[in-house]
Short mmCIF file of C-alpha atoms and ligand atoms in Angstrom, two decimals:
data_model
loop_
_atom_site.label_atom_id
_atom_site.label_comp_id
_atom_site.label_asym_id
_atom_site.label_seq_id
_atom_site.Cartn_x
_atom_site.Cartn_y
_atom_site.Cartn_z
CA MET L 15 -11.31 4.77 -30.72
CA LYS L 16 -11.56 8.26 -29.31
CA PRO L 17 -9.31 10.10 -26.87
CA ILE L 18 -10.05 9.54 -23.19
CA LYS L 19 -11.06 12.77 -21.46
CA LYS L 20 -12.09 11.56 -18.03
CA LEU L 21 -10.80 8.42 -16.33
CA LEU L 22 -12.19 6.81 -13.19
CA ILE L 23 -9.82 4.83 -11.01
CA ALA L 24 -11.54 1.85 -9.40
CA ASN L 25 -8.93 1.49 -6.69
CA ARG L 26 -7.25 3.20 -3.74
CA GLY L 27 -3.82 3.74 -2.18
CA GLU L 28 -0.57 4.07 -4.04
CA ILE L 29 -1.77 2.54 -7.30
CA ALA L 30 -4.66 5.01 -7.49
CA CYS L 31 -2.12 7.84 -7.01
CA ARG L 32 0.11 6.26 -9.68
CA VAL L 33 -2.74 6.20 -12.20
CA ILE L 34 -3.68 9.80 -11.33
CA ARG L 35 -0.08 10.80 -12.11
CA ALA L 36 -0.32 9.12 -15.52
CA CYS L 37 -3.60 10.97 -16.16
CA LYS L 38 -2.01 14.32 -15.33
CA LYS L 39 0.87 13.55 -17.70
CA LEU L 40 -1.54 12.69 -20.52
CA GLY L 41 -3.89 15.61 -19.87
CA ILE L 42 -6.76 13.37 -18.76
CA SER L 43 -9.09 14.39 -15.95
CA SER L 44 -9.04 11.86 -13.07
CA VAL L 45 -11.88 10.67 -10.86
CA ALA L 46 -11.14 8.92 -7.55
CA VAL L 47 -13.62 6.78 -5.67
CA TYR L 48 -13.37 6.28 -1.93
CA SER L 49 -14.90 4.48 1.01
CA ASP L 50 -15.66 5.86 4.50
CA ALA L 51 -12.19 4.88 5.74
CA ASP L 52 -10.48 6.71 2.87
CA ALA L 53 -12.18 10.10 3.13
CA GLU L 54 -8.81 11.74 3.96
CA ALA L 55 -6.72 9.58 1.65
CA LEU L 56 -4.13 10.95 -0.72
CA HIS L 57 -5.77 9.58 -3.87
CA VAL L 58 -8.90 11.58 -2.99
CA LYS L 59 -6.86 14.77 -2.67
CA GLN L 60 -4.81 14.20 -5.79
CA ALA L 61 -7.65 13.38 -8.20
CA ASP L 62 -9.48 16.13 -10.06
CA GLU L 63 -12.78 14.80 -8.74
CA SER L 64 -13.66 12.27 -6.05
CA VAL L 65 -16.81 10.36 -5.26
CA HIS L 66 -17.75 8.54 -2.06
CA ILE L 67 -18.81 4.98 -2.88
CA GLY L 68 -19.77 3.51 0.46
CA PRO L 69 -18.68 1.84 3.66
CA SER L 70 -15.13 0.86 4.55
CA LYS L 71 -15.54 -2.84 3.87
CA SER L 72 -14.32 -3.33 0.31
CA ALA L 73 -17.18 -5.70 -0.55
CA HIS L 74 -19.49 -2.68 -0.20
CA SER L 75 -17.26 -0.12 -1.91
CA TYR L 76 -14.16 -0.95 -4.00
CA LEU L 77 -15.59 -4.34 -5.00
CA ASP L 78 -19.12 -3.15 -5.71
CA ILE L 79 -19.36 -3.37 -9.52
CA GLY L 80 -22.83 -1.80 -9.72
CA LYS L 81 -21.88 1.18 -7.60
CA ILE L 82 -18.66 1.85 -9.49
CA LEU L 83 -20.43 1.72 -12.85
CA THR L 84 -23.17 4.03 -11.62
CA VAL L 85 -20.60 6.57 -10.44
CA ALA L 86 -18.65 6.30 -13.70
CA LYS L 87 -21.82 7.15 -15.65
CA GLN L 88 -22.83 9.93 -13.26
CA VAL L 89 -19.52 11.75 -13.59
CA GLY L 90 -19.27 11.10 -17.33
CA ALA L 91 -16.07 9.05 -17.15
CA ASP L 92 -15.16 7.58 -20.51
CA ALA L 93 -12.63 5.06 -19.16
CA ILE L 94 -11.96 2.94 -16.06
CA HIS L 95 -8.53 1.86 -14.80
CA PRO L 96 -8.78 -0.94 -12.22
CA GLY L 97 -5.21 -0.78 -10.80
CA TYR L 98 -4.18 -4.11 -9.27
CA GLY L 99 -6.11 -6.23 -6.76
CA PHE L 100 -9.81 -5.46 -6.17
CA LEU L 101 -11.64 -5.77 -9.53
CA SER L 102 -8.58 -5.73 -11.77
CA GLU L 103 -8.80 -9.42 -12.70
CA ASN L 104 -12.56 -9.71 -12.60
CA ALA L 105 -13.61 -10.61 -16.15
CA ASP L 106 -17.28 -9.88 -15.37
CA PHE L 107 -16.39 -6.35 -14.31
CA ALA L 108 -14.29 -5.81 -17.45
CA ALA L 109 -17.19 -7.08 -19.58
CA ALA L 110 -19.72 -4.87 -17.75
CA VAL L 111 -17.52 -1.79 -18.24
CA ILE L 112 -17.22 -2.48 -21.98
CA LYS L 113 -20.93 -3.22 -22.28
CA SER L 114 -21.80 0.12 -20.74
CA GLY L 115 -19.77 1.89 -23.43
CA ILE L 116 -16.87 2.84 -21.17
CA VAL L 117 -13.26 2.11 -22.20
CA TRP L 118 -11.75 -0.69 -20.12
CA ILE L 119 -8.06 -0.16 -19.43
CA GLY L 120 -6.87 -3.72 -19.43
CA PRO L 121 -6.80 -6.89 -21.51
CA SER L 122 -9.94 -8.44 -22.96
CA PRO L 123 -12.39 -10.14 -20.57
CA ALA L 124 -11.55 -13.41 -22.39
CA SER L 125 -7.82 -13.08 -21.59
CA ILE L 126 -8.60 -12.21 -17.98
CA ARG L 127 -10.93 -15.21 -17.70
CA GLU L 128 -8.65 -17.80 -19.25
CA MET L 129 -5.52 -16.66 -17.42
CA GLY L 130 -7.42 -16.17 -14.14
CA ASP L 131 -7.76 -19.91 -13.85
CA LYS L 132 -4.27 -21.21 -13.07
CA GLN L 133 -4.99 -24.58 -14.59
CA LYS L 134 -6.46 -23.24 -17.84
CA ALA L 135 -3.42 -20.97 -18.01
CA ARG L 136 -1.17 -24.02 -17.69
CA ASP L 137 -2.98 -25.64 -20.63
CA ILE L 138 -2.52 -22.51 -22.72
CA ALA L 139 1.18 -22.49 -21.79
CA ILE L 140 1.55 -26.15 -22.78
CA ALA L 141 -0.12 -25.43 -26.13
CA ALA L 142 2.34 -22.55 -26.64
CA HIS L 143 5.29 -24.92 -25.91
CA VAL L 144 6.10 -23.17 -22.63
CA PRO L 145 7.35 -25.57 -19.94
CA VAL L 146 5.03 -25.90 -16.90
CA VAL L 147 5.64 -27.44 -13.46
CA PRO L 148 4.51 -31.10 -13.45
CA GLY L 149 0.89 -31.02 -12.27
CA SER L 150 -2.38 -32.93 -12.02
CA ILE L 151 -5.93 -32.81 -13.29
CA ARG L 152 -8.31 -30.59 -11.32
CA PHE L 153 -10.25 -31.92 -8.37
CA ASN L 154 -13.76 -31.18 -7.25
CA SER L 155 -16.09 -33.29 -5.14
CA ASP L 156 -16.78 -35.68 -8.10
CA ASN L 157 -13.36 -37.12 -8.72
CA MET L 158 -11.57 -37.34 -5.38
CA ASP L 159 -11.02 -41.09 -6.03
CA LYS L 160 -8.26 -40.15 -8.49
CA LEU L 161 -6.39 -38.04 -5.95
CA HIS L 162 -3.75 -40.52 -4.85
CA THR L 163 -2.97 -41.85 -8.33
CA GLU L 164 -2.48 -38.29 -9.57
CA ALA L 165 -0.39 -37.36 -6.52
CA SER L 166 2.01 -40.24 -7.03
CA ARG L 167 2.38 -39.25 -10.67
CA VAL L 168 3.22 -35.65 -9.64
CA GLY L 169 5.41 -36.76 -6.71
CA PHE L 170 5.90 -35.43 -3.16
CA PRO L 171 6.45 -32.84 -1.84
CA LEU L 172 3.72 -31.03 -3.72
CA LEU L 173 1.51 -27.98 -3.53
CA VAL L 174 -2.26 -28.08 -3.52
CA LYS L 175 -3.32 -24.98 -5.45
CA ALA L 176 -6.71 -23.34 -5.86
CA ALA L 177 -7.33 -23.00 -9.62
CA ALA L 178 -8.77 -19.52 -9.03
CA GLY L 179 -6.19 -18.60 -6.36
CA GLY L 180 -4.06 -15.48 -6.17
CA GLY L 181 -2.07 -13.26 -3.84
CA GLY L 182 -0.44 -16.27 -2.19
CA ILE L 183 -3.85 -17.41 -0.93
CA GLY L 184 -5.13 -20.92 -1.57
CA MET L 185 -1.86 -22.86 -1.60
CA LYS L 186 -0.89 -25.70 0.72
CA HIS L 187 2.45 -27.45 0.95
CA VAL L 188 2.07 -31.21 1.39
CA LEU L 189 5.08 -33.36 2.32
CA LYS L 190 3.60 -36.85 2.46
CA PRO L 191 0.64 -38.86 1.09
CA GLU L 192 -1.04 -39.20 4.53
CA ASP L 193 -1.59 -35.44 4.65
CA LEU L 194 -2.92 -35.05 1.11
CA GLN L 195 -6.65 -35.60 1.45
CA ALA L 196 -7.05 -33.21 4.39
CA ALA L 197 -5.00 -30.52 2.60
CA VAL L 198 -7.10 -30.85 -0.55
CA ILE L 199 -10.37 -30.59 1.37
CA ALA L 200 -9.13 -27.58 3.36
CA THR L 201 -7.92 -25.80 0.20
CA GLN L 202 -11.19 -26.55 -1.60
CA SER L 203 -13.21 -24.99 1.19
CA LEU L 204 -10.91 -21.95 1.48
CA ALA L 205 -11.03 -21.50 -2.32
CA LYS L 206 -14.82 -21.68 -2.30
CA SER L 207 -15.13 -18.88 0.24
CA ALA L 208 -12.25 -16.70 -1.04
CA PHE L 209 -12.72 -17.12 -4.82
CA GLY L 210 -16.18 -18.65 -5.24
CA ASN L 211 -14.71 -21.73 -6.95
CA SER L 212 -13.53 -24.77 -5.04
CA ASP L 213 -11.48 -26.49 -7.78
CA VAL L 214 -7.90 -27.35 -6.88
CA PHE L 215 -5.00 -29.11 -8.58
CA LEU L 216 -1.64 -30.51 -7.51
CA GLU L 217 1.70 -29.12 -8.58
CA LYS L 218 5.16 -30.50 -7.88
CA TYR L 219 6.88 -28.44 -5.21
CA ILE L 220 10.26 -27.05 -6.22
CA PRO L 221 12.29 -26.86 -3.01
CA ASN L 222 15.09 -24.51 -4.10
CA ALA L 223 13.43 -21.96 -6.30
CA ARG L 224 13.61 -18.40 -7.50
CA HIS L 225 10.62 -16.43 -8.72
CA VAL L 226 11.48 -14.70 -12.00
CA GLU L 227 8.79 -12.96 -14.03
CA ILE L 228 8.64 -11.25 -17.39
CA GLN L 229 6.87 -7.95 -18.04
CA ILE L 230 5.15 -8.14 -21.37
CA PHE L 231 3.00 -5.72 -23.32
CA GLY L 232 0.70 -7.07 -26.00
CA PHE L 233 -0.80 -5.46 -29.09
CA ALA L 234 -2.90 -8.49 -30.15
CA ASP L 235 -0.88 -9.07 -33.32
CA SER L 236 2.46 -8.89 -31.54
CA ALA L 237 3.78 -8.64 -28.01
CA VAL L 238 7.03 -7.23 -26.67
CA HIS L 239 8.81 -7.82 -23.37
CA PHE L 240 10.36 -5.35 -20.95
CA TYR L 241 12.76 -7.91 -19.50
CA GLU L 242 12.59 -9.69 -16.19
CA ARG L 243 12.11 -9.06 -12.48
CA ASP L 244 13.35 -11.26 -9.67
CA CYS L 245 10.79 -11.51 -6.87
CA SER L 246 12.31 -14.29 -4.78
CA THR L 247 12.33 -12.42 -1.47
CA GLN L 248 8.93 -13.57 -0.23
CA ARG L 249 7.08 -14.39 2.93
CA ARG L 250 4.17 -16.81 2.83
CA PHE L 251 4.30 -16.90 -0.98
CA GLN L 252 4.00 -13.09 -1.09
CA LYS L 253 6.62 -10.78 -2.54
CA ILE L 254 8.47 -8.31 -0.30
CA ILE L 255 11.48 -7.18 -2.35
CA GLU L 256 11.76 -7.22 -6.14
CA GLU L 257 14.59 -6.30 -8.46
CA ALA L 258 15.45 -5.90 -12.12
CA PRO L 259 17.49 -7.36 -13.70
CA ALA L 260 17.53 -10.73 -11.91
CA PRO L 261 21.01 -11.27 -10.44
CA ASN L 262 23.13 -14.30 -11.38
CA LEU L 263 20.88 -15.45 -14.19
CA SER L 264 22.45 -17.19 -17.16
CA GLN L 265 21.77 -15.57 -20.53
CA GLU L 266 20.38 -18.85 -21.76
CA VAL L 267 17.73 -18.99 -19.03
CA ARG L 268 16.97 -15.26 -19.31
CA TYR L 269 16.42 -15.36 -23.07
CA GLY L 270 14.53 -18.64 -22.81
CA MET L 271 12.03 -17.03 -20.42
CA LEU L 272 11.73 -13.83 -22.46
CA LYS L 273 10.97 -15.81 -25.61
CA ALA L 274 8.52 -18.10 -23.81
CA ALA L 275 6.66 -15.13 -22.27
CA VAL L 276 6.28 -13.32 -25.58
CA GLY L 277 5.24 -16.58 -27.29
CA LEU L 278 2.57 -17.16 -24.67
CA ALA L 279 1.22 -13.61 -25.00
CA ASN L 280 1.12 -13.95 -28.78
CA SER L 281 -0.67 -17.30 -28.57
CA VAL L 282 -3.68 -15.60 -26.93
CA ARG L 283 -3.39 -12.33 -28.90
CA TYR L 284 -2.85 -10.57 -25.60
CA GLN L 285 -3.51 -6.84 -25.32
CA GLY L 286 -2.00 -4.55 -22.71
CA ALA L 287 0.33 -4.95 -19.77
CA GLY L 288 0.80 -8.43 -18.36
CA THR L 289 3.25 -10.49 -16.38
CA VAL L 290 4.29 -14.04 -17.10
CA GLU L 291 5.58 -15.64 -13.92
CA PHE L 292 8.12 -18.45 -13.84
CA ILE L 293 9.61 -20.54 -11.11
CA LEU L 294 13.29 -21.27 -11.60
CA ASP L 295 14.60 -24.52 -10.11
CA VAL L 296 17.98 -23.45 -8.79
CA ASP L 297 19.29 -27.04 -8.57
CA THR L 298 18.72 -27.78 -12.25
CA ASP L 299 18.65 -24.25 -13.72
CA THR L 300 15.29 -25.14 -15.30
CA TYR L 301 12.37 -22.72 -15.50
CA TYR L 302 8.66 -23.46 -15.51
CA PHE L 303 5.59 -21.31 -16.14
CA LEU L 304 3.61 -20.56 -12.97
CA GLU L 305 0.86 -18.17 -14.02
CA MET L 306 0.06 -15.00 -15.94
CA ASN L 307 -1.22 -11.84 -14.28
CA THR L 308 -3.45 -9.80 -16.56
CA ARG L 309 -2.96 -6.38 -14.99
CA ILE L 310 -0.34 -3.88 -13.94
CA GLN L 311 1.77 -5.41 -11.21
CA VAL L 312 2.75 -3.89 -7.82
CA GLU L 313 6.41 -4.13 -8.82
CA HIS L 314 6.09 -2.43 -12.22
CA PRO L 315 8.25 0.60 -11.18
CA ILE L 316 11.51 -1.40 -11.24
CA THR L 317 10.80 -2.26 -14.86
CA GLU L 318 9.97 1.35 -15.64
CA MET L 319 13.20 2.55 -14.05
CA THR L 320 15.42 0.05 -15.85
CA THR L 321 13.77 0.40 -19.25
CA GLY L 322 12.90 4.12 -19.16
CA SER L 323 9.25 3.33 -19.79
CA ASP L 324 5.91 4.44 -18.35
CA LEU L 325 3.81 1.30 -18.38
CA VAL L 326 0.73 2.88 -16.82
CA SER L 327 0.60 5.66 -19.41
CA MET L 328 1.15 3.02 -22.10
CA GLN L 329 -1.91 1.12 -20.83
CA ILE L 330 -4.00 4.26 -21.26
CA GLN L 331 -2.47 5.11 -24.64
CA LEU L 332 -3.18 1.61 -25.93
CA ALA L 333 -6.80 1.87 -24.77
CA GLN L 334 -7.33 5.16 -26.60
CA GLY L 335 -5.59 3.94 -29.75
CA ASP L 336 -2.45 6.08 -29.47
CA LEU L 337 -0.12 3.14 -29.14
CA VAL L 338 -0.57 0.36 -31.65
CA SER L 339 2.74 -1.51 -31.71
CA MET L 340 6.29 -1.41 -30.45
CA ASP L 341 9.59 -2.59 -31.78
CA GLN L 342 11.41 -4.95 -29.42
CA THR L 343 14.75 -3.54 -30.50
CA SER L 344 13.76 -0.14 -29.06
CA ILE L 345 13.42 -1.55 -25.53
CA HIS L 346 16.63 -1.75 -23.52
CA GLN L 347 17.38 -2.67 -19.94
CA MET L 348 19.85 -0.40 -18.20
CA GLY L 349 21.20 -0.21 -14.66
CA HIS L 350 19.52 -1.86 -11.70
CA ALA L 351 16.38 -1.13 -9.67
CA ILE L 352 15.12 -2.61 -6.40
CA GLU L 353 11.73 -2.16 -4.79
CA CYS L 354 10.75 -2.99 -1.25
CA ARG L 355 7.26 -3.05 0.16
CA LEU L 356 6.77 -1.16 3.40
CA TYR L 357 4.00 -2.68 5.52
CA ALA L 358 2.18 -1.54 8.64
CA GLU L 359 2.92 -4.78 10.45
CA ASN L 360 4.89 -6.04 13.41
CA PRO L 361 7.76 -8.38 12.50
CA ALA L 362 8.25 -9.19 16.21
CA LYS L 363 4.70 -10.55 16.37
CA GLN L 364 4.58 -12.81 13.32
CA PHE L 365 4.12 -9.78 11.08
CA MET L 366 0.68 -9.04 12.48
CA PRO L 367 -0.94 -6.00 10.82
CA SER L 368 -0.46 -2.84 12.88
CA PRO L 369 -3.15 -0.27 12.13
CA GLY L 370 -2.99 3.20 13.66
CA VAL L 371 -2.20 6.83 12.92
CA LEU L 372 0.94 7.58 10.91
CA GLU L 373 2.48 10.11 13.29
CA GLN L 374 5.69 10.41 11.31
CA PHE L 375 6.10 9.51 7.66
CA ASP L 376 9.18 11.04 6.22
CA PHE L 377 11.85 9.85 3.82
CA ALA L 378 15.23 11.53 3.84
CA TYR L 379 17.79 10.80 1.08
CA ALA L 380 14.93 10.24 -1.34
CA ASN L 381 16.59 12.01 -4.27
CA PRO L 382 13.93 11.79 -7.00
CA ALA L 383 16.65 11.20 -9.60
CA PHE L 384 17.20 7.73 -8.14
CA ILE L 385 14.40 7.07 -5.67
CA ARG L 386 10.66 6.63 -6.15
CA ILE L 387 8.42 6.60 -3.10
CA GLU L 388 5.02 5.32 -4.16
CA THR L 389 2.43 5.77 -1.45
CA GLY L 390 -1.21 6.55 -0.86
CA TYR L 391 -0.59 7.93 2.64
CA GLU L 392 0.77 11.04 4.30
CA MET L 393 1.51 12.06 7.87
CA GLN L 394 -1.50 11.92 10.26
CA ASN L 395 -3.40 9.55 7.97
CA GLU L 396 -4.89 6.57 9.67
CA ILE L 397 -3.92 3.09 8.51
CA THR L 398 -7.15 1.17 8.92
CA PRO L 399 -7.54 -2.59 9.18
CA PHE L 400 -9.81 -2.74 6.12
CA TYR L 401 -7.24 -3.02 3.33
CA ASP L 402 -3.86 -4.44 2.45
CA PRO L 403 -1.34 -3.16 5.04
CA MET L 404 1.18 -2.02 2.40
CA ILE L 405 1.79 1.68 3.05
CA ALA L 406 4.52 2.47 0.55
CA LYS L 407 6.85 1.09 -2.07
CA ILE L 408 10.37 2.40 -1.93
CA ILE L 409 12.27 1.97 -5.17
CA ALA L 410 15.91 2.75 -5.81
CA TYR L 411 17.81 2.90 -9.06
CA GLY L 412 21.56 2.55 -9.51
CA ASP L 413 24.06 2.08 -12.32
CA ASN L 414 24.62 -1.36 -10.87
CA ARG L 415 23.16 -3.61 -8.17
CA GLU L 416 25.50 -2.49 -5.36
CA ASN L 417 24.68 1.10 -6.09
CA ALA L 418 20.91 0.46 -6.01
CA VAL L 419 21.20 -1.52 -2.74
CA SER L 420 23.18 1.21 -1.00
CA ARG L 421 20.80 3.96 -2.15
CA LEU L 422 17.82 1.95 -0.95
CA LEU L 423 19.48 1.27 2.41
CA ALA L 424 20.21 4.98 2.86
CA VAL L 425 16.52 5.79 2.43
CA LEU L 426 15.27 2.92 4.61
CA GLU L 427 17.71 3.60 7.42
CA ASN L 428 16.93 7.30 7.57
CA ALA L 429 13.17 7.06 7.14
CA LYS L 430 10.85 8.07 9.95
CA VAL L 431 7.76 5.87 10.15
CA GLU L 432 6.10 6.28 13.53
CA GLY L 433 2.75 5.75 15.22
CA ILE L 434 2.46 2.23 13.84
CA LYS L 435 4.79 -0.76 13.75
CA SER L 436 6.39 -1.36 10.37
CA ASN L 437 8.73 -3.77 8.63
CA LEU L 438 11.26 -1.01 7.93
CA SER L 439 14.17 -2.59 9.81
CA PHE L 440 13.23 -6.04 8.54
CA LEU L 441 13.62 -4.70 4.99
CA SER L 442 17.07 -3.26 5.79
CA ALA L 443 18.10 -6.55 7.39
CA CYS L 444 17.08 -8.40 4.21
CA LEU L 445 19.14 -6.03 2.05
CA ARG L 446 22.14 -6.30 4.39
CA ASN L 447 22.03 -10.10 4.53
CA PRO L 448 25.03 -11.70 2.75
CA LEU L 449 22.76 -13.98 0.71
CA PHE L 450 20.85 -10.98 -0.62
CA GLN L 451 24.05 -9.04 -1.22
CA GLN L 452 25.41 -11.95 -3.27
CA GLY L 453 22.17 -12.21 -5.25
CA GLU L 454 21.54 -15.73 -4.01
CA VAL L 455 18.08 -15.40 -2.53
CA THR L 456 15.61 -18.25 -3.05
CA THR L 457 11.97 -18.25 -2.02
CA ASN L 458 13.02 -19.90 1.29
CA PHE L 459 15.32 -17.02 2.22
CA VAL L 460 13.00 -15.31 4.72
CA THR L 461 11.86 -18.52 6.43
CA GLU L 462 15.39 -19.90 6.72
CA ASN L 463 16.92 -16.66 7.98
CA ILE L 464 14.07 -15.26 10.02
CA LYS L 465 16.13 -15.11 13.26
CA ASN L 466 18.72 -12.83 11.65
CA LEU L 467 16.11 -10.69 9.91
CA THR L 468 13.78 -9.76 12.78
P1 ADP V 530 -0.35 -16.58 -6.41
O1 ADP V 530 -1.18 -16.43 -7.65
O2 ADP V 530 -1.18 -16.86 -5.19
O3 ADP V 530 0.63 -15.47 -6.22
P2 ADP V 530 1.69 -18.29 -7.62
O4 ADP V 530 1.34 -19.52 -8.34
O5 ADP V 530 2.06 -17.10 -8.44
O6 ADP V 530 0.50 -17.91 -6.62
O7 ADP V 530 2.86 -18.58 -6.61
C1 ADP V 530 3.27 -17.69 -5.59
C2 ADP V 530 4.58 -18.17 -5.00
O8 ADP V 530 4.44 -19.48 -4.45
C3 ADP V 530 5.72 -18.29 -5.99
O9 ADP V 530 6.37 -17.07 -6.21
C4 ADP V 530 6.62 -19.30 -5.28
O10 ADP V 530 7.36 -18.72 -4.25
C5 ADP V 530 5.61 -20.24 -4.65
N1 ADP V 530 5.32 -21.37 -5.57
C6 ADP V 530 4.30 -21.47 -6.44
N2 ADP V 530 4.34 -22.65 -7.11
C7 ADP V 530 5.42 -23.29 -6.65
C8 ADP V 530 6.01 -24.57 -6.93
N3 ADP V 530 5.47 -25.39 -7.82
N4 ADP V 530 7.13 -24.93 -6.24
C9 ADP V 530 7.68 -24.10 -5.33
N5 ADP V 530 7.17 -22.91 -5.01
C10 ADP V 530 6.06 -22.48 -5.66
#
């Protein structure tokens, strides 16, 4: 392995800026790529070099493997960081990068491929003695006759899940047998168009659940964990607020999950940053494996703040051979951190995306000792409809949970975000809600309390 001199970031927005920051810290030259819509974007300004890669639609720019590889060769990049989303969990892209002699900053294409299929991942978890949610065989057009037998084995209510699904897309909640067939067919067709693979499976639905995930970092021969994150504040299966550590979690459950996550990573000789996601049944205090994400996660800053780590730099250091192992006993969790995702959307209109020009974008009380504002935008930038409407992540650290909540509220309630509609006051309302304050949020929190939150 040789040191990385020039790194291309195959992404945009805040995560591109985050990777650029890691490059600056490590003395690596950064190359941004951008589409038409992003000509004025912050990641373009912050990178040492930037290259236009095409039209605004991501299929013709940020998702165009050929174009990105061509640019990487043209500029002489010796590594590619994919960020999250876009091509980050595309095993073919990872393989193509490696084949062209460029360092891929991420786990092996094999790990990406096997964990990218939720059902294969479940099988790997079972083999590693990690508990999984009761589930079914996979269904395609050949074996629909087995649907009802499998469903009664799993039990209702259940979720129909796309095997290749992600980002909360390709999941349908089914309450009764009469609705099953139609839900399966609809999910198969959605999965085909969104992920290019129509296979689905059934999973028992856990009605009172928390989402708790473990940050791991693998070195093939051994993996370590960086403790847990609670991501139960969700809307439509998508995370909105995350925190570390998870409040009101028994030590037995916490250590059970940590051990299971490391065991799973070791069982596949995992390399790099990854997240093992669990669903915790609040009624029985039982946890089950959900899936593994083979990339850096949106919510990684809360782990960095509570463990004093720099996971993005570590990804790069691992790829260039500077980091070969870590001792679990050197990793400690301290204090409390909470992240909320600021979206250009209108909570009063079913959270419809709200593109437009950011006329004001200013955060008071953002003392950098305790607050991280991660964004890819600045005042007068246009939020276009082409990409995810997340415009910033606001992360607060405190000695304890109360302290982190009050620091975060001070920033949210004094922020100026104008020109577009945003979920700023929705986020404050979540943090001020008694259930949140008591650390008793389940994944139903937003749906059940929507009247008080919007
Ligand atoms: P994705 O890959 O699309 O993010 P996940 O499998 O990670 O999908 O699940 C996303 C969210 O959906 C979870 O955080 C949880 O809120 C909900 N969920 C997933 N599986 C179950 C389940 N079996 N029971 C209850 N809720 C679930």
